mmCIF file of C-alpha atoms in Angstrom:
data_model
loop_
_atom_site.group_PDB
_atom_site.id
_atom_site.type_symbol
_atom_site.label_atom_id
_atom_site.label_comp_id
_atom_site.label_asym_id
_atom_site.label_seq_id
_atom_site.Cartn_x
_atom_site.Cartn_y
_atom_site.Cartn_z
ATOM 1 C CA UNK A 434 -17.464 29.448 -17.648
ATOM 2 C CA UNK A 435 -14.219 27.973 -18.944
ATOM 3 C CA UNK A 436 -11.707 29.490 -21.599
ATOM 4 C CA UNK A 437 -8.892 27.878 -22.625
ATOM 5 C CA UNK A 438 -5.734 29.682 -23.619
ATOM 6 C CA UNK A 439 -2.153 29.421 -25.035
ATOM 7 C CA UNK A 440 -2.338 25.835 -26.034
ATOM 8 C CA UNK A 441 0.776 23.642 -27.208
ATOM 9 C CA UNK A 442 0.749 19.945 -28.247
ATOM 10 C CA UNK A 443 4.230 18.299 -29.064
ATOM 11 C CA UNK A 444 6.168 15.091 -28.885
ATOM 12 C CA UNK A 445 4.163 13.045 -31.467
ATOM 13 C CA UNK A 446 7.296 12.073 -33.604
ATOM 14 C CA UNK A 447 9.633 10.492 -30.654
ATOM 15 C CA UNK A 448 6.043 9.458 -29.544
ATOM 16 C CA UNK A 449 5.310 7.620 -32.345
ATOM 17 C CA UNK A 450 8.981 6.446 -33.211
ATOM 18 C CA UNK A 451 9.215 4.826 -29.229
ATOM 19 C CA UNK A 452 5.835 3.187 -30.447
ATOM 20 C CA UNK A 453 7.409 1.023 -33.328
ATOM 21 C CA UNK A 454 10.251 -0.228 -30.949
ATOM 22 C CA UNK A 455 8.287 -3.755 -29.917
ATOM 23 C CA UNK A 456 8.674 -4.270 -33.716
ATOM 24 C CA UNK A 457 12.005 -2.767 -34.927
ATOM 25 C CA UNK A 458 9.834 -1.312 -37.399
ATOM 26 C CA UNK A 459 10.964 2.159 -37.704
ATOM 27 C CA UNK A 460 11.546 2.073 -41.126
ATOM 28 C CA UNK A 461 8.059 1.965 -41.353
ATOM 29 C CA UNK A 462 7.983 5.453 -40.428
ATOM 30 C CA UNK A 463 5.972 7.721 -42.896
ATOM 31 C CA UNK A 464 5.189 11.023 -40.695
ATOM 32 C CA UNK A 465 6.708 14.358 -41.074
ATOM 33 C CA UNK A 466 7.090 18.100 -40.248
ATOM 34 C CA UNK A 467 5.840 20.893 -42.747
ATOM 35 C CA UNK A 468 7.485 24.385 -42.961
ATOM 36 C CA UNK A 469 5.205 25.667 -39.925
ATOM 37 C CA UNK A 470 6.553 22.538 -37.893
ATOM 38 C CA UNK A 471 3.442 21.206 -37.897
ATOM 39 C CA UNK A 472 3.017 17.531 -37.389
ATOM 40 C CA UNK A 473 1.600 15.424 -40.451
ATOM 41 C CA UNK A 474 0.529 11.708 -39.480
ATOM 42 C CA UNK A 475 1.578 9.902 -42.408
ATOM 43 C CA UNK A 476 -0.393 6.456 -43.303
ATOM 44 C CA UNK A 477 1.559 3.793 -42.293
ATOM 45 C CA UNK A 478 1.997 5.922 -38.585
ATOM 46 C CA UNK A 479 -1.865 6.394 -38.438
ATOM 47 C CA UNK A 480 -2.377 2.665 -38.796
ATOM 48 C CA UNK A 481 0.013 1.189 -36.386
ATOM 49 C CA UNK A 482 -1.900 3.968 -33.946
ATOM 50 C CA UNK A 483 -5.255 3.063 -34.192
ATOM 51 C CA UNK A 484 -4.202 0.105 -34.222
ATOM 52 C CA UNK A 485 -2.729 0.428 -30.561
ATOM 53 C CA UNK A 486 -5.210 2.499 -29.491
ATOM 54 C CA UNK A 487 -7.914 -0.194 -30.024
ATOM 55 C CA UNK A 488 -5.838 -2.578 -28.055
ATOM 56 C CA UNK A 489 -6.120 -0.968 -25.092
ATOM 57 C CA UNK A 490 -4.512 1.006 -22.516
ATOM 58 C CA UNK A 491 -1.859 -1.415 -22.094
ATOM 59 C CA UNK A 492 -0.985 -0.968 -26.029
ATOM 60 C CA UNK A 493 -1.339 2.698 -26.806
ATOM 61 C CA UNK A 494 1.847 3.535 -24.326
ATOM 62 C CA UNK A 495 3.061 6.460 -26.558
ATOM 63 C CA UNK A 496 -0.022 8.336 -26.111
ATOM 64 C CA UNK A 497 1.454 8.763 -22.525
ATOM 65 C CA UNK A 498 4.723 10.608 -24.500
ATOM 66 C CA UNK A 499 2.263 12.954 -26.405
ATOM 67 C CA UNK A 500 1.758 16.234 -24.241
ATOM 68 C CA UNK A 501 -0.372 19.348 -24.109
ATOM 69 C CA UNK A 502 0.314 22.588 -22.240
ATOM 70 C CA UNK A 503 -2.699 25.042 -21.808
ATOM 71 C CA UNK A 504 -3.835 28.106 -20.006
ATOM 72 C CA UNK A 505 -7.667 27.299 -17.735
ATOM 73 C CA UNK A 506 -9.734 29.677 -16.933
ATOM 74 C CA UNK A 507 -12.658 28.251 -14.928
ATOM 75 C CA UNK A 508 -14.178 28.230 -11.592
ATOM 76 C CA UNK A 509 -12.437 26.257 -8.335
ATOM 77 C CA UNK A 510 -16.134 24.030 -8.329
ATOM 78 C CA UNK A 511 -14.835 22.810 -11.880
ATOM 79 C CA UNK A 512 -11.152 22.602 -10.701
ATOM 80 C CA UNK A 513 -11.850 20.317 -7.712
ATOM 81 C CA UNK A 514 -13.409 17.657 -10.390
ATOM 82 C CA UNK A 515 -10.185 18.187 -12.411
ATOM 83 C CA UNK A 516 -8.121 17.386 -9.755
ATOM 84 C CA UNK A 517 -9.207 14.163 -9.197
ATOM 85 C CA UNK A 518 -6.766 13.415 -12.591
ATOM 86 C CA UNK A 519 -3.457 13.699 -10.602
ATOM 87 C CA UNK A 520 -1.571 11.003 -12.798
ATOM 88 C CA UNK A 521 0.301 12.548 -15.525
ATOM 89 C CA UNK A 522 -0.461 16.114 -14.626
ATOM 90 C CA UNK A 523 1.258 19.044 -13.563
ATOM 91 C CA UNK A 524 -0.410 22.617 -12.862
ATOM 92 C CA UNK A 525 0.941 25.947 -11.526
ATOM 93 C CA UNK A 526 -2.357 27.694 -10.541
ATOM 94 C CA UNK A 527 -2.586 31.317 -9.689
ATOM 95 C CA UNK A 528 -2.354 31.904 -5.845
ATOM 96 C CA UNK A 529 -5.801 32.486 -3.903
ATOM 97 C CA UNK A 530 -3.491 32.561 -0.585
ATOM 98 C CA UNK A 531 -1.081 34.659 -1.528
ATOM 99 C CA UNK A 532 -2.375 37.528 -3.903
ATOM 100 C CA UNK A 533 -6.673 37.506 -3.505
ATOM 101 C CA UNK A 534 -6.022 40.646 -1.999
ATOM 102 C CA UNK A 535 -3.926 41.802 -4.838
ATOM 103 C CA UNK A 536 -6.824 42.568 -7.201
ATOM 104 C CA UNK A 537 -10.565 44.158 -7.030
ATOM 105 C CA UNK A 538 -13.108 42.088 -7.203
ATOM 106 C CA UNK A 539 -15.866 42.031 -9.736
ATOM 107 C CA UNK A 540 -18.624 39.855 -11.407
ATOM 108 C CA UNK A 541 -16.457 39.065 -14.215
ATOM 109 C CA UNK A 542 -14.180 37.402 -11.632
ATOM 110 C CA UNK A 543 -16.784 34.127 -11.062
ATOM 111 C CA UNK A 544 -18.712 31.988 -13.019
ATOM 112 C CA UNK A 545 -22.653 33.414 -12.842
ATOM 113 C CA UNK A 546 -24.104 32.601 -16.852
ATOM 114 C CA UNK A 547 -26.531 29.876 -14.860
ATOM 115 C CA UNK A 548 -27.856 32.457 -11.779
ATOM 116 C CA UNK A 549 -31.343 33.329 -11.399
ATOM 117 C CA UNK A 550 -31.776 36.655 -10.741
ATOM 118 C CA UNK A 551 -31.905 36.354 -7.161
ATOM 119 C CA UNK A 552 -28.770 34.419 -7.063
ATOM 120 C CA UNK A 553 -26.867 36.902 -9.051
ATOM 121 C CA UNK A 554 -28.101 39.782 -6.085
ATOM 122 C CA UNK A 555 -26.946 37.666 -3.556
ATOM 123 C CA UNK A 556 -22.870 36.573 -5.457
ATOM 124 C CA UNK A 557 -23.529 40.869 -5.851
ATOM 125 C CA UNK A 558 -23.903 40.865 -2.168
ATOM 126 C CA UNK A 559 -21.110 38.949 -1.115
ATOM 127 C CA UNK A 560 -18.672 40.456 -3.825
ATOM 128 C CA UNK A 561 -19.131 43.476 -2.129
ATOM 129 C CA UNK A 562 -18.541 42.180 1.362
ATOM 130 C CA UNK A 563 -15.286 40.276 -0.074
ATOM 131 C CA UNK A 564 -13.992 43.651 -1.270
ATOM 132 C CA UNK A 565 -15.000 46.591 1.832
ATOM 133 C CA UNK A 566 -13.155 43.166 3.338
ATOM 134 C CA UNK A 567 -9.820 43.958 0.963
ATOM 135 C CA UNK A 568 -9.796 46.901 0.824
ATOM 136 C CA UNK A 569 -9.534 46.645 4.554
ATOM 137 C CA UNK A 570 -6.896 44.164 4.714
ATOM 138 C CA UNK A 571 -5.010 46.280 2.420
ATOM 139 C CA UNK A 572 -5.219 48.798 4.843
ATOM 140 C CA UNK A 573 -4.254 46.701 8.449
ATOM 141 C CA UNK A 574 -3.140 43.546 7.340
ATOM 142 C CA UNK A 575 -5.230 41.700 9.798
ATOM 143 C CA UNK A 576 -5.295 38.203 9.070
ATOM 144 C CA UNK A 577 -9.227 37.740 10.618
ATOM 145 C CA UNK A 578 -9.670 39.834 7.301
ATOM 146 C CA UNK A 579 -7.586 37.412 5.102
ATOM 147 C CA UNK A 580 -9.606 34.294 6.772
ATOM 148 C CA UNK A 581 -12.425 36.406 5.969
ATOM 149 C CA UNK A 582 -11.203 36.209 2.228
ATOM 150 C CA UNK A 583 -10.088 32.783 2.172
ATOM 151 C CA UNK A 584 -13.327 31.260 3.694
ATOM 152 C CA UNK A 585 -15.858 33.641 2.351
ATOM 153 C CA UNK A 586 -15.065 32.892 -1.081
ATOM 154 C CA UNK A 587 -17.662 31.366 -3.456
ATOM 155 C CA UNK A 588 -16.730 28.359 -5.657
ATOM 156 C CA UNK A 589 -17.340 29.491 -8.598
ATOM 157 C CA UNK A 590 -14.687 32.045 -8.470
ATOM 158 C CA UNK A 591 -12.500 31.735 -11.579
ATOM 159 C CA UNK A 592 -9.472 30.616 -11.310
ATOM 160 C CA UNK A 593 -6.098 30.327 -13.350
ATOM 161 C CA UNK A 594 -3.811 27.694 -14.348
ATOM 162 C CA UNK A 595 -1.332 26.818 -16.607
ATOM 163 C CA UNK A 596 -1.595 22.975 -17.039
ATOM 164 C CA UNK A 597 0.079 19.890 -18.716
ATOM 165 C CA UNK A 598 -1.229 16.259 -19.549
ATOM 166 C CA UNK A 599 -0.494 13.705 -21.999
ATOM 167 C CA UNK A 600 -3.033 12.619 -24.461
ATOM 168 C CA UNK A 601 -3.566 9.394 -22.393
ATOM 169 C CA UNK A 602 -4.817 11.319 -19.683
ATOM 170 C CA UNK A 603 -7.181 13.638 -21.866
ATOM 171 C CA UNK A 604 -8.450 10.600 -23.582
ATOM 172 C CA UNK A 605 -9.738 8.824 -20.141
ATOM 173 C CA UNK A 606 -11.175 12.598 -18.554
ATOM 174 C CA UNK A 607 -12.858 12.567 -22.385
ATOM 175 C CA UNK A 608 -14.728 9.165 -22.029
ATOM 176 C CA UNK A 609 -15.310 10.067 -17.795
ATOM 177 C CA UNK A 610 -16.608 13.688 -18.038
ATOM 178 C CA UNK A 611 -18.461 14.393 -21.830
ATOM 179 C CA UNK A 612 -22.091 13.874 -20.923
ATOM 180 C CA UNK A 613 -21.260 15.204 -17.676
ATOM 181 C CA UNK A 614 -24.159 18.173 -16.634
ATOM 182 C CA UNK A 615 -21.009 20.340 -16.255
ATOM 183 C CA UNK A 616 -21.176 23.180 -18.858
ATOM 184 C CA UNK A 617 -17.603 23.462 -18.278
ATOM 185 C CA UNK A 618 -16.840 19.989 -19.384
ATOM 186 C CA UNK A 619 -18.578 20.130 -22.315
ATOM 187 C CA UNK A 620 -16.261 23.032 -23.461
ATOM 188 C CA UNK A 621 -13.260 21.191 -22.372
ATOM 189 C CA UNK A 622 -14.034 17.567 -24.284
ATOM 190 C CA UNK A 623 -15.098 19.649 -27.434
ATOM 191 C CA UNK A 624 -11.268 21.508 -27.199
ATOM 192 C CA UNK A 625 -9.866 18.581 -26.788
ATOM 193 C CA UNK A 626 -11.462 16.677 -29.705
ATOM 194 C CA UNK A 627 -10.352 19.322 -31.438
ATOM 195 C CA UNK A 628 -6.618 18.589 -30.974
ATOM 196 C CA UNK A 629 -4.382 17.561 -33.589
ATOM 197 C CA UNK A 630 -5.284 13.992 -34.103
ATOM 198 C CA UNK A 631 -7.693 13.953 -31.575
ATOM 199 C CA UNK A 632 -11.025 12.588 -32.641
ATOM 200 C CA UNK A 633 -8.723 9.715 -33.821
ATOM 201 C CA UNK A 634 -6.461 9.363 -31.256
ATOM 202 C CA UNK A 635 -8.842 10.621 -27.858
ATOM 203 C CA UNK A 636 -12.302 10.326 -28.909
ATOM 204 C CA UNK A 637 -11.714 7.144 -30.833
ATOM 205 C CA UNK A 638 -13.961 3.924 -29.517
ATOM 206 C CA UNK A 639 -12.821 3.360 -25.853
#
């Protein structure tokens, strides 16, 4: 399970003006805003982009300068693959060390759309344990409970996190991570070709 919430993309007119300074060619310039403040790529901009993007990574700098913030929801086994993009990114997650024991746990609280049967009685088993366990910690504040907590907890417990990256960065975990076996990366590369621009711009030829 992943959702995706709260999503933002901006900088694509400094973005795109920084790009036509190798050239002085800013008169060039044929983008705009409309009355929403959305951003409209205007002809002349779309060419020189492409353009750049087909060059290479080298070439297509500005897509470094165009950013996206977004709430993740999705389970810490998907996270740990995320993480492995640490240039370009920044993430405030929500705390498993500090507030697990803040909240009840329940089945809606990990990622189980792929158990059998028997491995849905079993997450059952152990969300049960994890919360007489809380509760109980709650209570006495002994830390062998926390460890408890902290150690006992399955991977695909969901987790929170409010994250930025350039389009740069979602263009390379595009081309890495869409035919990956991951359910959860399928939903993420199909949000992100969804973007403004991005089938052009991210999914493009690599």
């Amino acid at each position: 399970m992943l959702k995706i919430r709260h999503s933002d993309v901006y900088n694509f007119e400094n973005a795109l003006r920084g790009a036509r300074n190798p050239m002085n060619s800013w008169g060039r310039m044929d983008s705009s805003t409309d009355e929403s403040g959305n951003f409209i790529l205007g002809d002349n901009d779309r060419k020189l982009a492409l353009a750049l993007c087909k060059a290479g990574s080298d070439h297509r700098k500005f897509l470094r300068q165009i950013f996206v913030c977004m709430d993740i929801d999705a389970p810490l086994y998907w996270w740990k693959e995320f993480d492995t993009y640490k240039v370009a990114t920044t993430a405030n997650s929500a705390s498993t060390m500090h507030k697990i024991h803040s909240k009840a746990f329940t089945l809606e609280d990990f990622s189980h759309e792929h158990l059998s049967e028997e491995g849905v009685e079993v997450l059952g088993r152990t969300i049960l344990y994890l919360e007489k366990v809380r509760l109980t910690y709650n209570e006495n504040k002994d830390k062998q409970d926390w460890w408890d907590l902290i150690q006992l907890l399955p991977t695909s417990y969901n987790q929170l996190r409010t994250v930025t990256l350039s389009y740069e960065t979602l263009r390379n975990q595009y081309h890495a991570r869409k035919d990956h076996k991951l359910d959860e990366w399928h939903t993420y590369c199909d949000f992100i070709a969804d973007l403004p621009y991005g089938k052009e711009f991210i999914v493009g030829q690599e």
